[in-house]
GROMACS .gro file of C-alpha atoms in nm:
model
  154
    1UNK     CA    1  -4.344   4.575  -1.069
    2UNK     CA    2  -4.237   4.512  -0.715
    3UNK     CA    3  -3.926   4.687  -0.595
    4UNK     CA    4  -3.792   4.651  -0.247
    5UNK     CA    5  -3.475   4.832  -0.161
    6UNK     CA    6  -3.248   4.589   0.025
    7UNK     CA    7  -3.460   4.283  -0.058
    8UNK     CA    8  -3.291   3.999  -0.244
    9UNK     CA    9  -3.460   3.826  -0.531
   10UNK     CA   10  -3.460   3.450  -0.579
   11UNK     CA   11  -3.214   3.498  -0.868
   12UNK     CA   12  -2.976   3.693  -0.641
   13UNK     CA   13  -2.982   3.414  -0.382
   14UNK     CA   14  -2.920   3.146  -0.647
   15UNK     CA   15  -2.628   3.349  -0.790
   16UNK     CA   16  -2.469   3.382  -0.447
   17UNK     CA   17  -2.517   3.009  -0.379
   18UNK     CA   18  -2.361   2.916  -0.715
   19UNK     CA   19  -2.065   3.147  -0.652
   20UNK     CA   20  -2.014   2.992  -0.307
   21UNK     CA   21  -2.022   2.640  -0.452
   22UNK     CA   22  -1.765   2.737  -0.717
   23UNK     CA   23  -1.539   2.890  -0.454
   24UNK     CA   24  -1.563   2.573  -0.246
   25UNK     CA   25  -1.473   2.352  -0.542
   26UNK     CA   26  -1.180   2.574  -0.638
   27UNK     CA   27  -1.059   2.577  -0.278
   28UNK     CA   28  -1.077   2.197  -0.252
   29UNK     CA   29  -0.904   2.156  -0.588
   30UNK     CA   30  -0.596   2.342  -0.466
   31UNK     CA   31  -0.534   2.117  -0.167
   32UNK     CA   32  -0.363   1.782  -0.205
   33UNK     CA   33  -0.401   1.461  -0.016
   34UNK     CA   34  -0.088   1.360   0.171
   35UNK     CA   35   0.043   1.013   0.254
   36UNK     CA   36  -0.092   1.071   0.606
   37UNK     CA   37  -0.437   1.166   0.469
   38UNK     CA   38  -0.436   0.849   0.256
   39UNK     CA   39  -0.339   0.642   0.562
   40UNK     CA   40  -0.625   0.799   0.760
   41UNK     CA   41  -0.871   0.720   0.479
   42UNK     CA   42  -0.746   0.358   0.470
   43UNK     CA   43  -0.790   0.337   0.847
   44UNK     CA   44  -1.153   0.453   0.807
   45UNK     CA   45  -1.216   0.180   0.553
   46UNK     CA   46  -1.011  -0.108   0.696
   47UNK     CA   47  -0.951  -0.028   1.062
   48UNK     CA   48  -0.613  -0.147   1.190
   49UNK     CA   49  -0.581  -0.427   0.933
   50UNK     CA   50  -0.258  -0.407   0.736
   51UNK     CA   51  -0.240  -0.478   0.363
   52UNK     CA   52   0.015  -0.736   0.247
   53UNK     CA   53   0.197  -0.663  -0.078
   54UNK     CA   54   0.100  -0.913  -0.346
   55UNK     CA   55  -0.194  -1.059  -0.538
   56UNK     CA   56  -0.269  -0.716  -0.690
   57UNK     CA   57  -0.123  -0.644  -1.032
   58UNK     CA   58  -0.128  -0.266  -1.079
   59UNK     CA   59  -0.054  -0.139  -1.428
   60UNK     CA   60   0.001   0.238  -1.448
   61UNK     CA   61   0.268   0.424  -1.643
   62UNK     CA   62   0.583   0.529  -1.456
   63UNK     CA   63   0.574   0.858  -1.645
   64UNK     CA   64   0.248   1.024  -1.746
   65UNK     CA   65   0.314   1.279  -2.018
   66UNK     CA   66  -0.032   1.425  -1.961
   67UNK     CA   67  -0.180   1.419  -1.610
   68UNK     CA   68  -0.527   1.481  -1.751
   69UNK     CA   69  -0.558   1.126  -1.886
   70UNK     CA   70  -0.359   0.855  -1.707
   71UNK     CA   71  -0.456   0.492  -1.772
   72UNK     CA   72  -0.484   0.253  -1.479
   73UNK     CA   73  -0.546  -0.122  -1.500
   74UNK     CA   74  -0.554  -0.370  -1.215
   75UNK     CA   75  -0.619  -0.739  -1.168
   76UNK     CA   76  -0.629  -0.936  -0.844
   77UNK     CA   77  -0.530  -1.302  -0.825
   78UNK     CA   78  -0.834  -1.490  -0.696
   79UNK     CA   79  -1.032  -1.801  -0.792
   80UNK     CA   80  -1.353  -1.594  -0.756
   81UNK     CA   81  -1.545  -1.882  -0.599
   82UNK     CA   82  -1.823  -1.868  -0.341
   83UNK     CA   83  -1.569  -1.922  -0.060
   84UNK     CA   84  -1.273  -1.725  -0.196
   85UNK     CA   85  -1.327  -1.404  -0.389
   86UNK     CA   86  -1.234  -1.036  -0.401
   87UNK     CA   87  -1.495  -0.817  -0.232
   88UNK     CA   88  -1.355  -0.478  -0.333
   89UNK     CA   89  -1.061  -0.286  -0.471
   90UNK     CA   90  -1.005   0.077  -0.374
   91UNK     CA   91  -0.753   0.297  -0.554
   92UNK     CA   92  -0.581   0.575  -0.357
   93UNK     CA   93  -0.358   0.867  -0.466
   94UNK     CA   94  -0.148   1.071  -0.223
   95UNK     CA   95  -0.124   1.390  -0.430
   96UNK     CA   96  -0.474   1.453  -0.564
   97UNK     CA   97  -0.738   1.671  -0.397
   98UNK     CA   98  -0.914   1.362  -0.257
   99UNK     CA   99  -0.731   1.042  -0.159
  100UNK     CA  100  -0.978   0.792  -0.310
  101UNK     CA  101  -0.969   0.781  -0.690
  102UNK     CA  102  -1.208   0.491  -0.740
  103UNK     CA  103  -1.370   0.194  -0.565
  104UNK     CA  104  -1.480  -0.130  -0.731
  105UNK     CA  105  -1.700  -0.402  -0.581
  106UNK     CA  106  -1.700  -0.767  -0.686
  107UNK     CA  107  -1.883  -1.086  -0.591
  108UNK     CA  108  -1.840  -1.459  -0.660
  109UNK     CA  109  -2.037  -1.419  -0.984
  110UNK     CA  110  -1.768  -1.184  -1.122
  111UNK     CA  111  -1.547  -1.377  -1.366
  112UNK     CA  112  -1.238  -1.194  -1.236
  113UNK     CA  113  -1.147  -0.898  -1.020
  114UNK     CA  114  -1.011  -0.655  -1.277
  115UNK     CA  115  -1.088  -0.312  -1.418
  116UNK     CA  116  -0.948  -0.037  -1.638
  117UNK     CA  117  -1.003   0.334  -1.589
  118UNK     CA  118  -0.853   0.666  -1.687
  119UNK     CA  119  -0.770   0.897  -1.401
  120UNK     CA  120  -0.660   1.257  -1.364
  121UNK     CA  121  -0.349   1.320  -1.156
  122UNK     CA  122  -0.255   1.662  -1.022
  123UNK     CA  123   0.119   1.594  -0.985
  124UNK     CA  124   0.377   1.321  -0.934
  125UNK     CA  125   0.243   1.086  -0.668
  126UNK     CA  126   0.199   0.730  -0.545
  127UNK     CA  127  -0.099   0.526  -0.659
  128UNK     CA  128  -0.206   0.239  -0.431
  129UNK     CA  129  -0.465  -0.029  -0.501
  130UNK     CA  130  -0.597  -0.220  -0.197
  131UNK     CA  131  -0.794  -0.541  -0.249
  132UNK     CA  132  -1.020  -0.670   0.028
  133UNK     CA  133  -1.081  -1.044   0.008
  134UNK     CA  134  -1.393  -1.232   0.120
  135UNK     CA  135  -1.208  -1.358   0.429
  136UNK     CA  136  -1.114  -1.000   0.529
  137UNK     CA  137  -0.749  -1.019   0.420
  138UNK     CA  138  -0.603  -0.713   0.248
  139UNK     CA  139  -0.352  -0.711  -0.038
  140UNK     CA  140  -0.200  -0.409  -0.209
  141UNK     CA  141   0.028  -0.274  -0.477
  142UNK     CA  142   0.179   0.075  -0.502
  143UNK     CA  143   0.347   0.254  -0.790
  144UNK     CA  144   0.479   0.606  -0.831
  145UNK     CA  145   0.358   0.799  -1.136
  146UNK     CA  146   0.559   1.100  -1.247
  147UNK     CA  147   0.331   1.361  -1.407
  148UNK     CA  148   0.507   1.591  -1.652
  149UNK     CA  149   0.225   1.829  -1.764
  150UNK     CA  150  -0.144   1.895  -1.703
  151UNK     CA  151  -0.330   1.731  -1.423
  152UNK     CA  152  -0.625   1.836  -1.215
  153UNK     CA  153  -0.436   2.087  -1.006
  154UNK     CA  154  -0.209   2.251  -1.258
   0.00000   0.00000   0.00000
């Protein structure tokens, strides 16, 4: 049996590291993205290009009775040909801990640019889907979702 007063065991170090990671996650979970934070994230992804409303059909409920499970469906109008297709769709939320909820990538072999997910929303907020086309054009749709209970932040 080895005993060193003041020495930390491997288990002690792992416990401290796990506690620190939990504290970091809890701390991040309490903060919310803001419209400005979402705009900054969009600028990182798309530079100064502006998204034009249209071509993106965003289907989310206006009122989410339970923020823990909110359905989201989207579809982007596109012929999905070699010369004209949707490259990606990124979904943003301006009230969750992180602004990007999901990102989807498509190619000309995709039959259509559409997806369905379930997301967790912390509170009432705007959801925005931005589609980047093969020619670099951006299209978007935004909808407010009112969260009545639950969510990822309380």
